[in-house]
PDB file of C-alpha atoms and ligand atoms in Angstrom:
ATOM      1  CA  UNK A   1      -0.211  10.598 -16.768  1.00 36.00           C
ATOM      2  CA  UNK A   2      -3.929   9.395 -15.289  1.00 39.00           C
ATOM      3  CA  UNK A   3      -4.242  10.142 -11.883  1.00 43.00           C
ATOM      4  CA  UNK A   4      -3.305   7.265  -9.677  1.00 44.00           C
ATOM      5  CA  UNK A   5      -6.868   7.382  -7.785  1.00 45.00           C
ATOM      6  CA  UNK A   6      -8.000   4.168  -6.907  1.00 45.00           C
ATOM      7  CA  UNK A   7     -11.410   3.190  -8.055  1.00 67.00           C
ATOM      8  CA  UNK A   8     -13.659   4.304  -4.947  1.00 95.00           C
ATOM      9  CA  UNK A   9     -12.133   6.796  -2.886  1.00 98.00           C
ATOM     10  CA  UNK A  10      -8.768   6.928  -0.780  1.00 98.00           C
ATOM     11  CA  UNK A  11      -9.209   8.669   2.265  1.00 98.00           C
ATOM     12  CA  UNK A  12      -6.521   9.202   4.779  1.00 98.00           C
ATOM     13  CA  UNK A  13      -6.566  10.350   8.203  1.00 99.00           C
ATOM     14  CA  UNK A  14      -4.534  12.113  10.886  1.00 98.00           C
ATOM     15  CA  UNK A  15      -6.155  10.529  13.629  1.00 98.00           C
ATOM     16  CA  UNK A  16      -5.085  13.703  16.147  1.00 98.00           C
ATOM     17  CA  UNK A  17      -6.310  14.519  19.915  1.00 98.00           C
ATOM     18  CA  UNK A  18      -5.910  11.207  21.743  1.00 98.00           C
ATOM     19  CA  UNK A  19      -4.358  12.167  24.202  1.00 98.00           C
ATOM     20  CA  UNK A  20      -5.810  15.658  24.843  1.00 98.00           C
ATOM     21  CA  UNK A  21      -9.725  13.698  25.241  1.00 98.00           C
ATOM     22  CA  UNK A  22      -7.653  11.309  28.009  1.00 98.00           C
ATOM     23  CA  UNK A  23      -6.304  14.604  29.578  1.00 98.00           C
ATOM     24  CA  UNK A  24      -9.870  16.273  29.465  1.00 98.00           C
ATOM     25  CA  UNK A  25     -11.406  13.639  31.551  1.00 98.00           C
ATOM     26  CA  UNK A  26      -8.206  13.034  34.140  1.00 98.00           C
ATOM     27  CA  UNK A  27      -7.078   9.973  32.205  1.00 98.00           C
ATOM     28  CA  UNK A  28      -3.665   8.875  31.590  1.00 97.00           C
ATOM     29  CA  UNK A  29      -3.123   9.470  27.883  1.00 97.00           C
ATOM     30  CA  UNK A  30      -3.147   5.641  27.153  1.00 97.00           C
ATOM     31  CA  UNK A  31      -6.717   5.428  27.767  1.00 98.00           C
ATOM     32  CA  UNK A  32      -6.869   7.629  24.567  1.00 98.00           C
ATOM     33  CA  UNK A  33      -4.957   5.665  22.742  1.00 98.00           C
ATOM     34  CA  UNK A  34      -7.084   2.690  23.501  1.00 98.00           C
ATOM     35  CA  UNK A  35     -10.684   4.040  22.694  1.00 98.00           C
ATOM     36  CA  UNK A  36      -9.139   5.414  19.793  1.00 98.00           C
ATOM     37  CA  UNK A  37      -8.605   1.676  18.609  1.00 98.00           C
ATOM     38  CA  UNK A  38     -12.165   1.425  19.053  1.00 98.00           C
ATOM     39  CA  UNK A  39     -12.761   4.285  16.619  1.00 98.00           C
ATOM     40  CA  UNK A  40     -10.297   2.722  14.426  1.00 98.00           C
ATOM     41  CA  UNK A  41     -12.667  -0.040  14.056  1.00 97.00           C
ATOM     42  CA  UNK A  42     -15.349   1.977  13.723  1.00 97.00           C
ATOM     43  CA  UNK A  43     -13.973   3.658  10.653  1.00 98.00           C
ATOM     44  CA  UNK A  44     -13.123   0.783   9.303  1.00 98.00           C
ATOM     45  CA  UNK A  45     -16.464  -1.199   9.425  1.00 97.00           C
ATOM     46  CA  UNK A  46     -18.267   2.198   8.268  1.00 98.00           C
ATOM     47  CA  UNK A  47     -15.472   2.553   4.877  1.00 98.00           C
ATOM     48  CA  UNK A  48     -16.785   0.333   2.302  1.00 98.00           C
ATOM     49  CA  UNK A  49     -20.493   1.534   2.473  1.00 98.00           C
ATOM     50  CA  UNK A  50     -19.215   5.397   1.573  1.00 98.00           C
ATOM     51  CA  UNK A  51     -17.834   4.816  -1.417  1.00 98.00           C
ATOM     52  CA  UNK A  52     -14.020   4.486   0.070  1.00 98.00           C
ATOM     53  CA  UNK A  53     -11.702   1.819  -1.039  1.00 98.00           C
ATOM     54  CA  UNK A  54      -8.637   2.923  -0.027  1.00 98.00           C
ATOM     55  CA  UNK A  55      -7.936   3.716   3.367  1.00 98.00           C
ATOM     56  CA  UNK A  56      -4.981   5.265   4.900  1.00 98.00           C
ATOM     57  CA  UNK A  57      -4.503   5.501   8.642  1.00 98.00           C
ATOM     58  CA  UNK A  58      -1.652   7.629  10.369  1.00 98.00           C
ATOM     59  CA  UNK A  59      -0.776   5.018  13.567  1.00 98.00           C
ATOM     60  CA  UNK A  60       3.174   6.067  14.008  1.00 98.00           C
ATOM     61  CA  UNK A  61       5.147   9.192  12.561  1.00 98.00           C
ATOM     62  CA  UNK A  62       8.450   8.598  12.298  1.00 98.00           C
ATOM     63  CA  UNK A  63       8.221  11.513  14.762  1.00 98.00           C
ATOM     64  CA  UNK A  64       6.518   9.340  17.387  1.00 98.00           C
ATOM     65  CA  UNK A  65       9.515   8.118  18.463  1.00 98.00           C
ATOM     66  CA  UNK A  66       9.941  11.494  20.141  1.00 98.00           C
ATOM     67  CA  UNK A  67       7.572  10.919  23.457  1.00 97.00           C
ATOM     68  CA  UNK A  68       8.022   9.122  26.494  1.00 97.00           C
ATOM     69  CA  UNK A  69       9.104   5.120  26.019  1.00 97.00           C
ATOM     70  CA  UNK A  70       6.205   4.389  27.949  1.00 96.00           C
ATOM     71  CA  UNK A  71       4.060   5.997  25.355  1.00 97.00           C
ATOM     72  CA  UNK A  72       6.250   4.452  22.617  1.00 98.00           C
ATOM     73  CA  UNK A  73       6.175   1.042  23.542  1.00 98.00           C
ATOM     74  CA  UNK A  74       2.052   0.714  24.626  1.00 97.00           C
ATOM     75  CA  UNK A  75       1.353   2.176  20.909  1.00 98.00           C
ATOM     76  CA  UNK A  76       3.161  -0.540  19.609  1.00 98.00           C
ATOM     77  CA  UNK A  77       1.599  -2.887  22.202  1.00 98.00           C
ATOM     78  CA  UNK A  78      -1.808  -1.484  20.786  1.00 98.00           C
ATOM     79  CA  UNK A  79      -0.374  -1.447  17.187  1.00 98.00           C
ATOM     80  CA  UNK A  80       0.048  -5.333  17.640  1.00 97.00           C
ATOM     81  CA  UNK A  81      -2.775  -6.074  19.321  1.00 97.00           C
ATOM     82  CA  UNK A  82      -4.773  -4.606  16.423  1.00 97.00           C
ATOM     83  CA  UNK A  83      -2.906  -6.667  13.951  1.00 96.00           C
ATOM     84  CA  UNK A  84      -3.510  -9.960  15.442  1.00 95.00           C
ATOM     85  CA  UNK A  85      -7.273  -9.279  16.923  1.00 95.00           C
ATOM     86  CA  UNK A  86      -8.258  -8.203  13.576  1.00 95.00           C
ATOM     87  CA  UNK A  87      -7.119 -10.403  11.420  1.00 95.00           C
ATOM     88  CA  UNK A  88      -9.297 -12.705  11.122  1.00 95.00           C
ATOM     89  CA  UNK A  89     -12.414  -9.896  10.953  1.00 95.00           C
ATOM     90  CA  UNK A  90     -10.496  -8.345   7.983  1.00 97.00           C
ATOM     91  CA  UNK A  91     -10.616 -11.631   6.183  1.00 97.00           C
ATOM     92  CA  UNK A  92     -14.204 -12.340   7.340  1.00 96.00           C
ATOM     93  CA  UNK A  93     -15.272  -8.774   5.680  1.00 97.00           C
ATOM     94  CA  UNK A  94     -12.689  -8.445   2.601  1.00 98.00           C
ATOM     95  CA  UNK A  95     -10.126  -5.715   3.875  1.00 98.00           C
ATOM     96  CA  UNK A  96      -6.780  -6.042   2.782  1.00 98.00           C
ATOM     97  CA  UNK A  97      -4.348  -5.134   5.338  1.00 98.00           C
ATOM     98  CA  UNK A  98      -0.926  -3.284   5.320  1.00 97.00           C
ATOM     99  CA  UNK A  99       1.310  -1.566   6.633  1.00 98.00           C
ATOM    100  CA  UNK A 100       3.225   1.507   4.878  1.00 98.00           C
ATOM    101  CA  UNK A 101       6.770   3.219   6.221  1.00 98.00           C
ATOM    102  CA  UNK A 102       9.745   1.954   7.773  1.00 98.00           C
ATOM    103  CA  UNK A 103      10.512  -1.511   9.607  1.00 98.00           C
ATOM    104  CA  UNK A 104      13.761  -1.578   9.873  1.00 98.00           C
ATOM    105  CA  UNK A 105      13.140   0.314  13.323  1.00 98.00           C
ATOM    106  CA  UNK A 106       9.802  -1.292  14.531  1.00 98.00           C
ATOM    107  CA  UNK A 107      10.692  -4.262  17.560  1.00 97.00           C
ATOM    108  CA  UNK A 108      10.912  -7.580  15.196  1.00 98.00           C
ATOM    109  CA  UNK A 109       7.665  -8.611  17.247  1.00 97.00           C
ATOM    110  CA  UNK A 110       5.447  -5.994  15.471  1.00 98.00           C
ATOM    111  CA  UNK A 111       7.177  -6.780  12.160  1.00 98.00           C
ATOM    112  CA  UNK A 112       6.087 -10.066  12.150  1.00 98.00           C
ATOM    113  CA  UNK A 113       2.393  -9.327  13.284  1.00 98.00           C
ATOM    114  CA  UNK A 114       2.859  -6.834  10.255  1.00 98.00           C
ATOM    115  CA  UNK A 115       3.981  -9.723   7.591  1.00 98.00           C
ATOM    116  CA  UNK A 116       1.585 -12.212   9.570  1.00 97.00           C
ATOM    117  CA  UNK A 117      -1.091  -9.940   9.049  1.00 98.00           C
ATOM    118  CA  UNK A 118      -0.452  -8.969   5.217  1.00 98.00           C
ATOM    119  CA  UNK A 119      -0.509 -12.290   4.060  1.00 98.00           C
ATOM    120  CA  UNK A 120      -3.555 -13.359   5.897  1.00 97.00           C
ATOM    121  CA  UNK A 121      -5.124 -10.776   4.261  1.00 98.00           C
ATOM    122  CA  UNK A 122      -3.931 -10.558   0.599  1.00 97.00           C
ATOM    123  CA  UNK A 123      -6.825 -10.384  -2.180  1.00 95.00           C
ATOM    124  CA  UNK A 124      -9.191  -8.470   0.621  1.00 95.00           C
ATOM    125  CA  UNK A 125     -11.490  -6.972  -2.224  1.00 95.00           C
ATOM    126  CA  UNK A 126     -13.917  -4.548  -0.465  1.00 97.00           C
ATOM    127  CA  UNK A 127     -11.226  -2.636   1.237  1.00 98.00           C
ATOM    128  CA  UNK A 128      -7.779  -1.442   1.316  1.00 98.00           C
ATOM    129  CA  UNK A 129      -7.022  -0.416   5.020  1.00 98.00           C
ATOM    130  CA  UNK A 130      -3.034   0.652   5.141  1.00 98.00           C
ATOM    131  CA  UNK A 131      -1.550   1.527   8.419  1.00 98.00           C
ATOM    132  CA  UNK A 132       0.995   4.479   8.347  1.00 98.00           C
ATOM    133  CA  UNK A 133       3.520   3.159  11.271  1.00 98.00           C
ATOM    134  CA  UNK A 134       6.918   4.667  11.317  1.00 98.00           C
ATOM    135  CA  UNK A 135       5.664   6.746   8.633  1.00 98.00           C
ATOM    136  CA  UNK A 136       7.292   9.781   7.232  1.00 98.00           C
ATOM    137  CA  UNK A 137       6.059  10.996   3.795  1.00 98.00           C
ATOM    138  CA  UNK A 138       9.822  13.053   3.103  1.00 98.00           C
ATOM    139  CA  UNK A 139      11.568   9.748   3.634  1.00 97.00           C
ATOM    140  CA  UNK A 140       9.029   8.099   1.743  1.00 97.00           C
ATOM    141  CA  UNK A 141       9.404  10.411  -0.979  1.00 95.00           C
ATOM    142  CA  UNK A 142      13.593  10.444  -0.533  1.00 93.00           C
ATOM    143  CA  UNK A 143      13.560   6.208  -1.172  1.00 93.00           C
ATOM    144  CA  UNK A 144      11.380   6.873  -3.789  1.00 92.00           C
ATOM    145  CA  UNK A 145      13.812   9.634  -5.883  1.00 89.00           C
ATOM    146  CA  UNK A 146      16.272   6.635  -5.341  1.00 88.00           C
ATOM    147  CA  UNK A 147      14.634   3.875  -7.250  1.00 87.00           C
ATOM    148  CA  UNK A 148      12.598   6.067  -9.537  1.00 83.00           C
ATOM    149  CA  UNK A 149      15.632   7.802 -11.320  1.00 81.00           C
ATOM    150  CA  UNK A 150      14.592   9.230 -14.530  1.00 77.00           C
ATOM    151  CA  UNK A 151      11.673   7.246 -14.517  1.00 83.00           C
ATOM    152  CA  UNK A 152       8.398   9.820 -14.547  1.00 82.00           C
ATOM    153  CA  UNK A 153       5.752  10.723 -12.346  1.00 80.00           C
ATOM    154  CA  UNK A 154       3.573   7.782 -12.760  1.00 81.00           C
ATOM    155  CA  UNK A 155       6.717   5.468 -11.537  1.00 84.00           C
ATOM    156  CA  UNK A 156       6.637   7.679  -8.647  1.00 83.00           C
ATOM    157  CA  UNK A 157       3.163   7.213  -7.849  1.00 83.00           C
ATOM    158  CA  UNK A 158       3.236   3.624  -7.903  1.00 87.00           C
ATOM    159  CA  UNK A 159       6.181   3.904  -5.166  1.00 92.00           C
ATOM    160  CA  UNK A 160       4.439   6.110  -2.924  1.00 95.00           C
ATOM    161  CA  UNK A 161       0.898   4.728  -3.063  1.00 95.00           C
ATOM    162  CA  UNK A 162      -2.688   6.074  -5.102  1.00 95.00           C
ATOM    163  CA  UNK A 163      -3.599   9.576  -4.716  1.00 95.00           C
ATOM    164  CA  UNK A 164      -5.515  10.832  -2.084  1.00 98.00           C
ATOM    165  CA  UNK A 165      -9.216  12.305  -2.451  1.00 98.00           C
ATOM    166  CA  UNK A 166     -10.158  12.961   0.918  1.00 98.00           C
ATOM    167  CA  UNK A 167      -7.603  13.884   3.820  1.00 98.00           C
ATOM    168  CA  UNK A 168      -8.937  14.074   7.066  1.00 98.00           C
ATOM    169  CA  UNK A 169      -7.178  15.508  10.606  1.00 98.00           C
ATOM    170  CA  UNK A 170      -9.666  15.761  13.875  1.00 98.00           C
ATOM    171  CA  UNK A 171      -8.813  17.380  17.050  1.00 98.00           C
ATOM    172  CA  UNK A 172      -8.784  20.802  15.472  1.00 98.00           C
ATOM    173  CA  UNK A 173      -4.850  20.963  14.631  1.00 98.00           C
ATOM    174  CA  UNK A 174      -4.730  21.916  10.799  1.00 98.00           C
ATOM    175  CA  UNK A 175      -1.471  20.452   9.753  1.00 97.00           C
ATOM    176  CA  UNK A 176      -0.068  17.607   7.157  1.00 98.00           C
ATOM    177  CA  UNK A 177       2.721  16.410   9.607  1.00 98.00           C
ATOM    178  CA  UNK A 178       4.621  14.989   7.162  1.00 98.00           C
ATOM    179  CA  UNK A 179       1.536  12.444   6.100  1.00 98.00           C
ATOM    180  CA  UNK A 180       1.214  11.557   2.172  1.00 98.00           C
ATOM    181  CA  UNK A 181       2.657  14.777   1.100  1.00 97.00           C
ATOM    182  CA  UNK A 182       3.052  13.377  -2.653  1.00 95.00           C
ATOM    183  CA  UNK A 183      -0.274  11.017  -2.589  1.00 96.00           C
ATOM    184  CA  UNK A 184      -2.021  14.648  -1.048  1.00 97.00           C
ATOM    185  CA  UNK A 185      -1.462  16.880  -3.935  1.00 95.00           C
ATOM    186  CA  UNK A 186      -4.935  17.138  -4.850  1.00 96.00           C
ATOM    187  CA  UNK A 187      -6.595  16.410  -2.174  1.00 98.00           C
ATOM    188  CA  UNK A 188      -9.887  17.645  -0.557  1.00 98.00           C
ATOM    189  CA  UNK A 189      -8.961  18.233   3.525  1.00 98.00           C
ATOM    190  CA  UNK A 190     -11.234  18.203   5.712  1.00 98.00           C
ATOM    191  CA  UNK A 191     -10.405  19.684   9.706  1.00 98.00           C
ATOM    192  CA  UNK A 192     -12.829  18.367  11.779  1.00 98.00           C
ATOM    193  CA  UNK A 193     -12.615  19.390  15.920  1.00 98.00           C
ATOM    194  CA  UNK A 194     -13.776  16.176  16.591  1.00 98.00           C
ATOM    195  CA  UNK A 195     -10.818  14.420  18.925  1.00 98.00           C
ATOM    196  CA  UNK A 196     -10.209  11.117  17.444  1.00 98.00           C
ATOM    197  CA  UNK A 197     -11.387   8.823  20.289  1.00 98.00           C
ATOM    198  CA  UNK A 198     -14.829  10.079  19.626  1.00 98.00           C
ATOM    199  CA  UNK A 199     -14.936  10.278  15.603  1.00 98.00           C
ATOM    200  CA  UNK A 200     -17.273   7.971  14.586  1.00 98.00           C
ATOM    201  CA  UNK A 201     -18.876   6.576  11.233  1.00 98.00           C
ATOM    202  CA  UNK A 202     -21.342   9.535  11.616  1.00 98.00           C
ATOM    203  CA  UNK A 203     -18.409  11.991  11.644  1.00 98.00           C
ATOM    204  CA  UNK A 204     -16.521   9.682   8.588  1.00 98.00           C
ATOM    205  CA  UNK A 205     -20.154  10.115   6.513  1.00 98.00           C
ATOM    206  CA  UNK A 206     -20.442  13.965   7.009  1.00 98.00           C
ATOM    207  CA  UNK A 207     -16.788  14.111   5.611  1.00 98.00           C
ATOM    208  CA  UNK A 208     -17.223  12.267   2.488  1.00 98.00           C
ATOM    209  CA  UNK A 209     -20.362  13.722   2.208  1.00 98.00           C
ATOM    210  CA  UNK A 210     -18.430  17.643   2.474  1.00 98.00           C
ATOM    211  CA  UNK A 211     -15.988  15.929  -0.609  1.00 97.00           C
ATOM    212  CA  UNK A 212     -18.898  15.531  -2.527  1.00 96.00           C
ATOM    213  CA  UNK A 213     -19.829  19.071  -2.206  1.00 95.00           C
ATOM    214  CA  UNK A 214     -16.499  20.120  -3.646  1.00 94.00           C
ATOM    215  CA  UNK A 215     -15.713  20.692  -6.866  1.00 85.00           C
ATOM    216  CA  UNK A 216     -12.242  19.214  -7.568  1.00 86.00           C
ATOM    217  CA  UNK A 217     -10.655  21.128 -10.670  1.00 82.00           C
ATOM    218  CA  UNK A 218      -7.445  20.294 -10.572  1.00 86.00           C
ATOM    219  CA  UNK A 219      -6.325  23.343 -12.598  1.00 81.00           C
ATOM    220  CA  UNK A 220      -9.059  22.964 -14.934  1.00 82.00           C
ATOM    221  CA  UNK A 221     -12.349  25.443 -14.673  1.00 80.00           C
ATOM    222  CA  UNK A 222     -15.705  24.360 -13.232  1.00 73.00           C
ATOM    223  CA  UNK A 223     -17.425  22.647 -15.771  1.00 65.00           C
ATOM    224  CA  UNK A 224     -15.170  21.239 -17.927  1.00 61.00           C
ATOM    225  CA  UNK A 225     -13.627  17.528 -17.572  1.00 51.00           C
ATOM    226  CA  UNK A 226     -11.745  18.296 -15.194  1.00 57.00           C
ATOM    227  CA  UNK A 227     -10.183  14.660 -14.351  1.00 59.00           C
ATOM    228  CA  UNK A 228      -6.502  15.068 -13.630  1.00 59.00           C
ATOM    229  CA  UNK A 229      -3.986  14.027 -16.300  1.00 50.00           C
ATOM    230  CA  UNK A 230      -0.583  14.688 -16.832  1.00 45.00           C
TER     231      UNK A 230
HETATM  232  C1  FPP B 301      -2.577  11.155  18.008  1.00 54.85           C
HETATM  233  O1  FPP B 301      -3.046  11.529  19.262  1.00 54.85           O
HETATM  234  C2  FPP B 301      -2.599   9.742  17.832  1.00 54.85           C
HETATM  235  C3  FPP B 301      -1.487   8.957  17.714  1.00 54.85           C
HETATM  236  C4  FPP B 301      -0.125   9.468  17.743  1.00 54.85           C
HETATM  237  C5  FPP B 301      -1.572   7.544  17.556  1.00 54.85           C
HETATM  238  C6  FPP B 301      -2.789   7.006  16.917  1.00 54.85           C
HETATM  239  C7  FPP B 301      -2.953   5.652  17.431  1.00 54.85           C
HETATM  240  C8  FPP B 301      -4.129   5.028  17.663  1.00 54.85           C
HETATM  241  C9  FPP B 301      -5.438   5.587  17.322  1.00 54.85           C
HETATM  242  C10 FPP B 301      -4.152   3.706  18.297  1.00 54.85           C
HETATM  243  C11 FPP B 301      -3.526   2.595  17.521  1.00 54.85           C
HETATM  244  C12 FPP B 301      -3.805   2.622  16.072  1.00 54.85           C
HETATM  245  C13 FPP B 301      -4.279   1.594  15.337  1.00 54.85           C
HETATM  246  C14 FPP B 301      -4.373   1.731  13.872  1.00 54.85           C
HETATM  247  C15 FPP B 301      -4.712   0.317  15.913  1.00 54.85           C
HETATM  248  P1  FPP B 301      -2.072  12.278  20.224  1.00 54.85           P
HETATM  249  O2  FPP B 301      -1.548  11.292  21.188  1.00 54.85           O
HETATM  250  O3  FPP B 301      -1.046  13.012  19.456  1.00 54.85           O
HETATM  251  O4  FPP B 301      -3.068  13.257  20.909  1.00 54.85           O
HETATM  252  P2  FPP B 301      -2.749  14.715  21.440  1.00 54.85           P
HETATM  253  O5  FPP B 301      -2.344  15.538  20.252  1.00 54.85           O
HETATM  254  O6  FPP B 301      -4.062  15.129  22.007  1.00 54.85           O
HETATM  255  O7  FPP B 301      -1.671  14.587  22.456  1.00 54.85           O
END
């Protein structure tokens, strides 16, 4: 099977430490949460020019649901509020919006902005910009072993989503937190201590530029052509 890697990179981030650079500077942790939209659009603007096509963000873990209600309901507030605002800049500049995980337990409101928002969009050539919102990659992969039955790896693939190059997590926490576990099987990670409000398309840059230094193998040995195929 050829690797399902997108033309142009896929990178994927854990966008980690909101709340901890809110905390640092006697904030309440939504103020985190709301400069870290800013460096969502940051990231976003800066994709296309470094080579990245695909680009996967992690808004909502299906783990989310854990903190406060407060919490829960201004991330969706902020989750919508993206959608709408920048809808029309997506289609202005080409991205492609969507939304991967489950709806069936988002509020109908932010289900619509998600539909709203994916149609808008559709054909969006210079980037692919998916939103991980009630996202778990084991229930991801658990749907997909249901309508994949006997069907082989590549069928899988095409469920999940294109394989990751380039995973990146800031704040300093060096977990997967159950992000893209099957899409992630070759992927480069990059830990950066950077807390997300403040990663910037400087930050995005030096991490595509540390892929580049690595020489991705998959199995083979340095050298050879090493392009995954199975
Ligand atoms: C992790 O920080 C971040 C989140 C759980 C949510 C990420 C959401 C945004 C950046 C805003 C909305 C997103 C989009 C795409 C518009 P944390 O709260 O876990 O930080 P902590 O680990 O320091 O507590």
């Amino acid at each position: 099977m050829e690797s399902q890697t997108a033309p142009g990179l896929h990178v994927a981030i854990i966008m980690d430490g909101n709340g901890r650079w809110a905390n640092q500077r006697g904030l309440p942790r939504l103020a985190g949460h709301r400069v870290g939209v800013e460096a969502v659009r940051h990231t976003v603007e800066a994709a296309p020019g470094l080579g990245i096509k695909v680009l996967t963000l992690y808004a909502f873990s299906a783990d989310n649901w854990r903190r406060p209600p407060r919490e829960v309901s201004a991330l969706m507030r902020l989750l919508g509020h993206y959608l709408t605002q920048e809808t029309d800049r997506c289609i202005a500049t080409g991205v492609q919006l969507e939304a991967i995980g489950r709806r069936d337990r988002l509020p109908a409101s932010v289900v619509r902005m998600i539909e709203d928002a994916e149609r808008h969009t559709i054909g969006g050539g210079k980037l692919r910009l998916r939103l991980a919102i009630d996202y778990s990659a084991r229930h991801a992969i658990v749907e997909a072993a249901s309508r994949a039955q006997g069907q082989g790896a590549e069928a899988w693939s095409k469920l999940l989503g294109p394989d990751v190059d380039l995973l990146i997590r800031t704040s300093g926490e060096q977990r997967l937190s159950d992000f893209l576990l099957w899409e992630s099987a070759y992927a480069e990670i990059v830990f950066t201590s950077r807390m997300w409000p403040e990663f910037s398309a400087r930050d995005l840059a030096d991490a595509v530029a540390e892929f580049h230094r690595r020489d991705r193998r998959f199995g083979a040995i340095a050298g050879s052509n090493s392009r995954r195929t199975a």
